[in-house]
Structures are given as structure tokens and as C-alpha cells.
Short mmCIF file of C-alpha atoms in Angstrom, two decimals:
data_model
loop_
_atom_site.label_atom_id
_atom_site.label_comp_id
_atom_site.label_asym_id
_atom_site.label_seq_id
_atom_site.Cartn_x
_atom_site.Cartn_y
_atom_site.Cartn_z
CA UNK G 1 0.00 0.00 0.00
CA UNK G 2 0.61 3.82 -0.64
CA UNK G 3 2.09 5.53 2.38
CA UNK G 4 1.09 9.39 1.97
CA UNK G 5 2.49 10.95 5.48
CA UNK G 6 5.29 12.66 3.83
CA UNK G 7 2.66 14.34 0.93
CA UNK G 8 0.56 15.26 4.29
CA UNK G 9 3.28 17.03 6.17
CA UNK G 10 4.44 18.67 3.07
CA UNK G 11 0.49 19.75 2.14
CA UNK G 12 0.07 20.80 5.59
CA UNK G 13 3.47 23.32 5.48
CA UNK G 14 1.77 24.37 2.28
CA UNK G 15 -1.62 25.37 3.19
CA UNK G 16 -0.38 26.84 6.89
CA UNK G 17 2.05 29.20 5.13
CA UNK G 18 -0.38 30.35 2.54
CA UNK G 19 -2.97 30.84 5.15
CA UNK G 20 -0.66 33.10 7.56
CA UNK G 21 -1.14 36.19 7.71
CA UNK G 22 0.59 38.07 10.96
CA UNK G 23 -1.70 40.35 11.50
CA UNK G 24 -4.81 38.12 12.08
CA UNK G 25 -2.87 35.96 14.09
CA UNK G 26 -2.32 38.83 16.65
CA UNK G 27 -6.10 38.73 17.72
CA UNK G 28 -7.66 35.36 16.29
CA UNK G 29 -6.78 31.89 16.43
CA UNK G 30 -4.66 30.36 14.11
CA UNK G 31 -7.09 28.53 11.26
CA UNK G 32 -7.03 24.64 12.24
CA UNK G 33 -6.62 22.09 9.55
CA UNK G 34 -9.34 19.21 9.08
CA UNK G 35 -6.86 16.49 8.48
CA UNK G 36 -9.17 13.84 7.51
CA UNK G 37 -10.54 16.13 4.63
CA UNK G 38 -7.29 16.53 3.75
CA UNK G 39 -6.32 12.79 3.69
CA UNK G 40 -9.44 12.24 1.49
CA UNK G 41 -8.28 14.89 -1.16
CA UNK G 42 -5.00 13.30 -0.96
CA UNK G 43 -6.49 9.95 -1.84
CA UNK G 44 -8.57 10.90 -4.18
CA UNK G 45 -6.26 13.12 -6.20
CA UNK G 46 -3.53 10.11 -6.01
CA UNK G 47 -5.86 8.08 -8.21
CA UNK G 48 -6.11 10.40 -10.86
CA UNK G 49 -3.66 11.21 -13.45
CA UNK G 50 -2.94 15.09 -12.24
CA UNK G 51 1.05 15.89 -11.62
CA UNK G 52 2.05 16.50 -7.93
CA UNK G 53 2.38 20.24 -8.85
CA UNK G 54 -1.51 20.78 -9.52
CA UNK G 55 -2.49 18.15 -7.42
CA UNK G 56 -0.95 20.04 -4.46
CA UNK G 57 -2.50 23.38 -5.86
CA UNK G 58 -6.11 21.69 -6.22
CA UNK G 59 -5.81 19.99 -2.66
CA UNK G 60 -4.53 23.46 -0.98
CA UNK G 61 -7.07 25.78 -2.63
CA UNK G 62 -10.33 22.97 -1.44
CA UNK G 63 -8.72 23.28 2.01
CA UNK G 64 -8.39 26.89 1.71
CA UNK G 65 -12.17 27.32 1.15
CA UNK G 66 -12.53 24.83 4.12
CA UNK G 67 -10.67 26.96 6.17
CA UNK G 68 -12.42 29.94 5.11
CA UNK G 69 -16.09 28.45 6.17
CA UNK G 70 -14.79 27.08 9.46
CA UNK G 71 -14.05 30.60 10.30
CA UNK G 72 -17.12 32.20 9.28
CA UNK G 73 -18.81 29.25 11.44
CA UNK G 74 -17.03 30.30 14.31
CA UNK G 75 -18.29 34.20 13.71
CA UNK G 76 -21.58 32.52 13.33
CA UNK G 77 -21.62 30.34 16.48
CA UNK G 78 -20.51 33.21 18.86
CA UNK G 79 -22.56 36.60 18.55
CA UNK G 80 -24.98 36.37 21.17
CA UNK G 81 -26.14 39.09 23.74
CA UNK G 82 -24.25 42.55 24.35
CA UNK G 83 -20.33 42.60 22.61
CA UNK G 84 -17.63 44.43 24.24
CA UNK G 85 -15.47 46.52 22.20
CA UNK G 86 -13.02 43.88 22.02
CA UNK G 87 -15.06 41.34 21.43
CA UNK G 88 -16.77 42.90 18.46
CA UNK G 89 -13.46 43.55 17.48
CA UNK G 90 -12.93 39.67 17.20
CA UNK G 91 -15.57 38.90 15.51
CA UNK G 92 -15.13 41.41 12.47
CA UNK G 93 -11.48 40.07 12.00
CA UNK G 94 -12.74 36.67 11.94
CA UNK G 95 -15.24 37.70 8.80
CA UNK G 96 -12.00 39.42 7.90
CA UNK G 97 -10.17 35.99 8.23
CA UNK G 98 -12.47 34.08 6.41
CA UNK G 99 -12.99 35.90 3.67
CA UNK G 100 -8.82 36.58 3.26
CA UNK G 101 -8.75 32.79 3.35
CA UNK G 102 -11.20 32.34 0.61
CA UNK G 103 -9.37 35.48 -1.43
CA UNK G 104 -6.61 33.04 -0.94
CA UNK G 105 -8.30 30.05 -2.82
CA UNK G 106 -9.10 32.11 -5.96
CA UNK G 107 -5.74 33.49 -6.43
CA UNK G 108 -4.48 30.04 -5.98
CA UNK G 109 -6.89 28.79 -8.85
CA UNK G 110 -6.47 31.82 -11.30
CA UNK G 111 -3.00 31.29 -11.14
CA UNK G 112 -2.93 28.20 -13.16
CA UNK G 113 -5.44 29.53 -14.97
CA UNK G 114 -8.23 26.80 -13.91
CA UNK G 115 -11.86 28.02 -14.28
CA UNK G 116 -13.82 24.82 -13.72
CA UNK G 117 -12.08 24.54 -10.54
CA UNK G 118 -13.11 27.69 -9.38
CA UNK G 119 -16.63 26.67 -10.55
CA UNK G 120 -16.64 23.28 -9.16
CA UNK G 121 -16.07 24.67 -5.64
CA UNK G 122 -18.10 27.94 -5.77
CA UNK G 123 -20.83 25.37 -6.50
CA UNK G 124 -19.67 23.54 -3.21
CA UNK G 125 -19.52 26.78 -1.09
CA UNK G 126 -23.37 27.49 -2.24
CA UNK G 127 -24.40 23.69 -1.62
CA UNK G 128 -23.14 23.98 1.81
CA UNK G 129 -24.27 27.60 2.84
CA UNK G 130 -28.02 26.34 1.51
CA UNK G 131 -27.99 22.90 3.77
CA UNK G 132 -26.65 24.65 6.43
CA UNK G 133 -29.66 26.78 6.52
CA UNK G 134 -31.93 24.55 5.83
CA UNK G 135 -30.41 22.37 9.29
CA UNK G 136 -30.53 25.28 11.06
CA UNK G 137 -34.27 26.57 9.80
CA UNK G 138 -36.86 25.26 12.50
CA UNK G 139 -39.23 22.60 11.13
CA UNK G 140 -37.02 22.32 7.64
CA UNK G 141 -35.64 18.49 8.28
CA UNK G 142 -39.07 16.05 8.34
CA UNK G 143 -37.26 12.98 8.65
CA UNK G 144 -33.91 11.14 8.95
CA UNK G 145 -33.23 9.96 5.94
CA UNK G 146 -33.03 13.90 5.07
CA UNK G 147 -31.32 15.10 8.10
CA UNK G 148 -28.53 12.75 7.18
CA UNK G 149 -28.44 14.12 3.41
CA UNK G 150 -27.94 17.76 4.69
CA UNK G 151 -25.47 16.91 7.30
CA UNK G 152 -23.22 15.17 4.60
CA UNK G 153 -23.96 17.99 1.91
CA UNK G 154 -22.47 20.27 4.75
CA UNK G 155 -19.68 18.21 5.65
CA UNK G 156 -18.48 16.50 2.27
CA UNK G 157 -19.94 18.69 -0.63
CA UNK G 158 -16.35 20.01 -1.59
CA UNK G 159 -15.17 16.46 -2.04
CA UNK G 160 -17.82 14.93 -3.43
CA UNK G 161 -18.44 17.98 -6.48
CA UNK G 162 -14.42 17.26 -7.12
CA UNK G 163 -15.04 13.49 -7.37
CA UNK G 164 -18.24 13.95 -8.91
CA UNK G 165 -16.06 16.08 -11.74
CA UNK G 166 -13.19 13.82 -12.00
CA UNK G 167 -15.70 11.00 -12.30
CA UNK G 168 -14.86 9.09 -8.85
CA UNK G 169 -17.99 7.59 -7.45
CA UNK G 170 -16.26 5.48 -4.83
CA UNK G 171 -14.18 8.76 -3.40
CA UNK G 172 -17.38 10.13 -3.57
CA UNK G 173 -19.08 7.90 -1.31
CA UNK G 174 -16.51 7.34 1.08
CA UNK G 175 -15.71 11.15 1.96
CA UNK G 176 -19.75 11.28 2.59
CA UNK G 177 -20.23 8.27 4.80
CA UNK G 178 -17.20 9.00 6.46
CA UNK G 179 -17.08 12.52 7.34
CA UNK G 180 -21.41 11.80 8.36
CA UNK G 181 -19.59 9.73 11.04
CA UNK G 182 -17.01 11.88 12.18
CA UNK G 183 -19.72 14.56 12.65
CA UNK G 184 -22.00 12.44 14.38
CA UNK G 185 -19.16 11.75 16.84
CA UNK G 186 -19.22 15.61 17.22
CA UNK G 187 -22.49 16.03 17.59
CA UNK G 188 -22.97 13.20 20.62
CA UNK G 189 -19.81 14.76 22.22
CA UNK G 190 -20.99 18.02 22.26
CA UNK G 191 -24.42 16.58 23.55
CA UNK G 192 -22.31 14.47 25.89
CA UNK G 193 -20.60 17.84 27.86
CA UNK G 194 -22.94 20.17 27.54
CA UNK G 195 -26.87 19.18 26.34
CA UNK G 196 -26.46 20.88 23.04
CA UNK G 197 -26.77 20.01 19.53
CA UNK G 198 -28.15 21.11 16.45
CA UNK G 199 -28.97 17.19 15.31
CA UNK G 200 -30.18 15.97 18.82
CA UNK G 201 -32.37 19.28 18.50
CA UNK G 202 -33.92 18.55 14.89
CA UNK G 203 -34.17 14.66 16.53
CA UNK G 204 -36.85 16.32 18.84
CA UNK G 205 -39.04 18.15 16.70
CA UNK G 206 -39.07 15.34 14.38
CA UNK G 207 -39.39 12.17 16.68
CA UNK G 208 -42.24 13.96 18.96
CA UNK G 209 -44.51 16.45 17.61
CA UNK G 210 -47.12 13.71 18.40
CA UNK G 211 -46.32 13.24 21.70
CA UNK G 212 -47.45 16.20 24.15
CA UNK G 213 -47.59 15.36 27.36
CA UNK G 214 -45.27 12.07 27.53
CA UNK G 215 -42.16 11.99 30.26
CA UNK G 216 -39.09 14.14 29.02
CA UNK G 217 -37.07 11.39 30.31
CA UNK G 218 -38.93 9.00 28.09
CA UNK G 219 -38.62 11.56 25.17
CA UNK G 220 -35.09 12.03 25.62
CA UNK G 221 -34.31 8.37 25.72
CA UNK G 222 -35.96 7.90 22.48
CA UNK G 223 -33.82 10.52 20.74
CA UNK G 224 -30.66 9.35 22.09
CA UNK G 225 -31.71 5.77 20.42
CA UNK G 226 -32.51 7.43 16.99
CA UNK G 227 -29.17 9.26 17.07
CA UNK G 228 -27.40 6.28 17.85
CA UNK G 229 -29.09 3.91 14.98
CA UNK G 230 -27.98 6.88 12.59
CA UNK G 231 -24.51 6.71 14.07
CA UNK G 232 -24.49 3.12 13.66
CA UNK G 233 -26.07 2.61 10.32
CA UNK G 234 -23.51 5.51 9.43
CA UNK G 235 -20.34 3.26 10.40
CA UNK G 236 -22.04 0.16 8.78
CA UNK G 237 -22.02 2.42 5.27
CA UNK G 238 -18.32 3.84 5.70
CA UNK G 239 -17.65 -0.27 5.81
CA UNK G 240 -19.46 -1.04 2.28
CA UNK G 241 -17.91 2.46 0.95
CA UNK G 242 -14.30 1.03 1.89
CA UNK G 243 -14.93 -1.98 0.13
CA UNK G 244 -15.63 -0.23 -3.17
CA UNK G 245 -11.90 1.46 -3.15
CA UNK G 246 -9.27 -0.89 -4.78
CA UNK G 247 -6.31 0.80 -3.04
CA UNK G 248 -5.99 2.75 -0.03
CA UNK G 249 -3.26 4.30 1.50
CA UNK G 250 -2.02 3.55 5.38
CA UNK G 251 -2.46 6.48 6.72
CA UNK G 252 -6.18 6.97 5.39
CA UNK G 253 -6.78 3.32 6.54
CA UNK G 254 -5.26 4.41 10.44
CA UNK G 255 -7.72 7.19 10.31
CA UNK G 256 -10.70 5.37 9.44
CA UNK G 257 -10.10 2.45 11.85
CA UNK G 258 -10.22 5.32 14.37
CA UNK G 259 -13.42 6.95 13.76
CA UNK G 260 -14.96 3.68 13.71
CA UNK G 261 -13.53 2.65 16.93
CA UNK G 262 -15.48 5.25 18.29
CA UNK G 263 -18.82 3.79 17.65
CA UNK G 264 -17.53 0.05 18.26
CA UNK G 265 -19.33 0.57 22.23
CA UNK G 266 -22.17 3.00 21.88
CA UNK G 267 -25.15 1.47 23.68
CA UNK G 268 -24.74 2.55 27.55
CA UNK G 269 -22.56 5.87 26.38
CA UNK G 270 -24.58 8.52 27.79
CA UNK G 271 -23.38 9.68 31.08
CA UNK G 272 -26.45 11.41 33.30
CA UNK G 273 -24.97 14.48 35.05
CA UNK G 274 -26.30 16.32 37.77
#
């Protein structure tokens, strides 16, 4: 098998210095990397006949616009109540950040002159803005089967348009399944610590708008079982997706055995606090 940590590490020095800018790193975070996008683009760009120059360009400009929508979430996620001036502060350099980051992708792109790759994930950015309004839109989701579809058009749409172009339907299906799993794992953590969660939440409205007047506890418990069937049926489909890909590479294959790990034990997980 393929052995990619060395094209990581190198990726990773790429896309850091690209997205460093000293001023912005004065008063914001610096940008985190989602590594297991990046291992996908890796893999996916490693079966196709593309030379290590553009291959590096392609994989650093997706990332870039991955970057550049993790910030904006984080503006997103934290304006609530009365800002200080610092604060405010903050939060306009991260909308700053973000949008420098995506600047970043289409300079990257015009300067090999590739136009369908600036389309192809333009078309991404607008698939994911639209399903993550429609997750966060009260009474949008109906059922699981579509809660599931807009988590993964959220999560894997930049991957999947880029497969879907280069004509990859395994990569396709992989990055989906797989990245629905490693935001499921979010999700229940985030329930885990403190209560919250935007899927747990759209669980509720769906599972029990016929059921006024029945014990929260009971309520509750039934959620928690409908998120954990989606988390499991989720691994169970990152199996068969695996299956589909002739080759993968070691480090891709350490990855994925550790997101599954995480749902190997799931049925007593829930710890009752207080």
C-alpha cells in the first residue's frame, strides 16, 4: 500500500504558510486544519492522473475554502447578547479571516489559470451555505433519511463535487459516509458535555410532535436511540464504501479504523450528570 504521510506534512506546510497572515494571528486563532478532509483529497487526487504540482495546488485551494467556512462558522456560532469593544473587534477580523482565506483560494486557482475549478467549488460553497440553513431553519428536516443528506452535503460537498467532476464515485461515497460519522461523533460529544446540539435538537421536533404530554425522560431516551441507529447505520455504510476502493493508502486506513472505533461501544454511552 501507498504511504502518503510525507505528501501530508508537506500539504500541511503548504496550506499553513499560505494561510498566515501576521496580522490576524495577533487577535484570532490560528485557522485549524481538518486532516481527515485533507487525507481524502490526498487519496482521491492520487488516483487520478494530475502531476504532484496541480495536485498540491487543487488539494490546498479545497482546504483553503474549508478553512475559510470554518471561520465564518465560528463568527456565526458566537454573537450572542451585548459585545464588548473587544469582542466585536474579534468577531469582524474573523469575517476578515475568512474571507482573506477564501481570497486566498481564488488566487491560488487563477493562477494556473483553472476556471472549472473555481466553478466546481463555488458550486460547493453554495451547496453547503443552503444545507446549512436549511439544518438550522426550525421545522425544515421532516425525517432522517433527510437530516442525514444535509449533514453530509455540509460536511463532504467540496469532495464529493471534485469526485463527482473527476468522475470518482467510490471517493465520492466514502468522503460522505465517512465525514457523516465523524460529525456524528461531534455532535454526541458536544451533547455528551454540555446538552447541546443542532442534530439531537432537529431529533426532537421530528421524533415527537405527536407526543405532548409524555415523560421528558422518556422523550429524551428515544432521541438518544434514533441518534445512535444513525450513528451506527452511518459506520455500517463507511464499511461497504471502503470496500468499493481498490487501493488505499495507510495512513487513510489508520484514520478510518479510528473513527470507527469510536462507535464500536455506543449502547450505555450517555453519562447522566447532575
Amino acid at each position: 500500500m501507498l504511504n502518503i504521510t510525507d505528501d501530508i506534512r508537506q500539504l500541511k506546510r503548504l496550506i499553513e504558510t499560505k494561510a498566515q497572515h501576521p496580522y490576524l494571528l495577533k487577535y484570532i486563532q490560528k485557522p485549524s486544519l481538518d486532516e481527515d478532509k485533507l487525507i481524502l483529497l490526498l487519496g482521491l487526487f492520487n488516483d487520478l492522473d494530475v502531476t504532484s504540482d496541480k495536485r498540491n495546488q487543487y488539494i490546498s485551494s479545497t482546504m483553503l475554502v474549508q478553512i475559510a467556512l470554518d471561520t465564518h462558522e465560528i463568527v456565526s456560532n458566537s454573537g450572542e447578547g451585548i459585545e464588548s469593544p473587544e469582542v466585536l473587534k474579534n468577531r469582524q477580523l474573523q469575517v476578515l479571516a475568512g474571507d482573506y482565506y477564501s481570497g486566498l483560494y481564488y488566487q491560488g486557482l487563477a493562477s494556473v489559470g483553472n476556471v472549472d475549478m473555481i466553478r466546481i467549488l463555488s458550486s460547493a460553497i453554495k451547496k453547503i451555505n443552503d444545507n446549512k440553513i436549511i439544518l438550522y431553519q426550525q421545522g425544515s428536516i421532516n425525517d432522517v433519511p433527510t437530516l442525514l443528506k444535509t449533514i453530509k452535503a455540509i460536511e463532504a460537498s467540496l469532495i464529493h463535487k471534485l469526485g463527482d467532476y473527476y468522475n470518482e464515485p467510490a471517493w465520492m461515497e466514502l468522503s460522505e459516509d465517512l465525514l457523516l460519522v465523524k460529525r456524528l461523533h461531534a455532535e454526541k460529544s458536544s451533547y455528551m458535555k454540555s446538552g447541546q446540539s443542532i442534530v439531537f435538537d432537529v431529533l426532537r421536533e421530528m421524533t415527537f410532535d405527536d407526543s405532548i404530554g409524555g415523560e421528558v425522560s422518556i422523550k429524551e431516551e428515544q432521541v438518544r436511540t434514533q441518534f445512535d441507529k444513525c450513528l451506527w447505520d452511518a459506520r455500517q455504510s463507511v464499511e461497504r464504501s471502503m470496500r468499493k476502493l481498490a487501493k488505499l493508502d495507510d495512513e487513510l486506513l489508520k484514520r478510518v479504523k479510528a473513527i470507527l472505533e469510536q462507535t464500536e461501544s455506543i449502547a450505555n454511552s450517555y453519562v447522566k450528570e447532575g
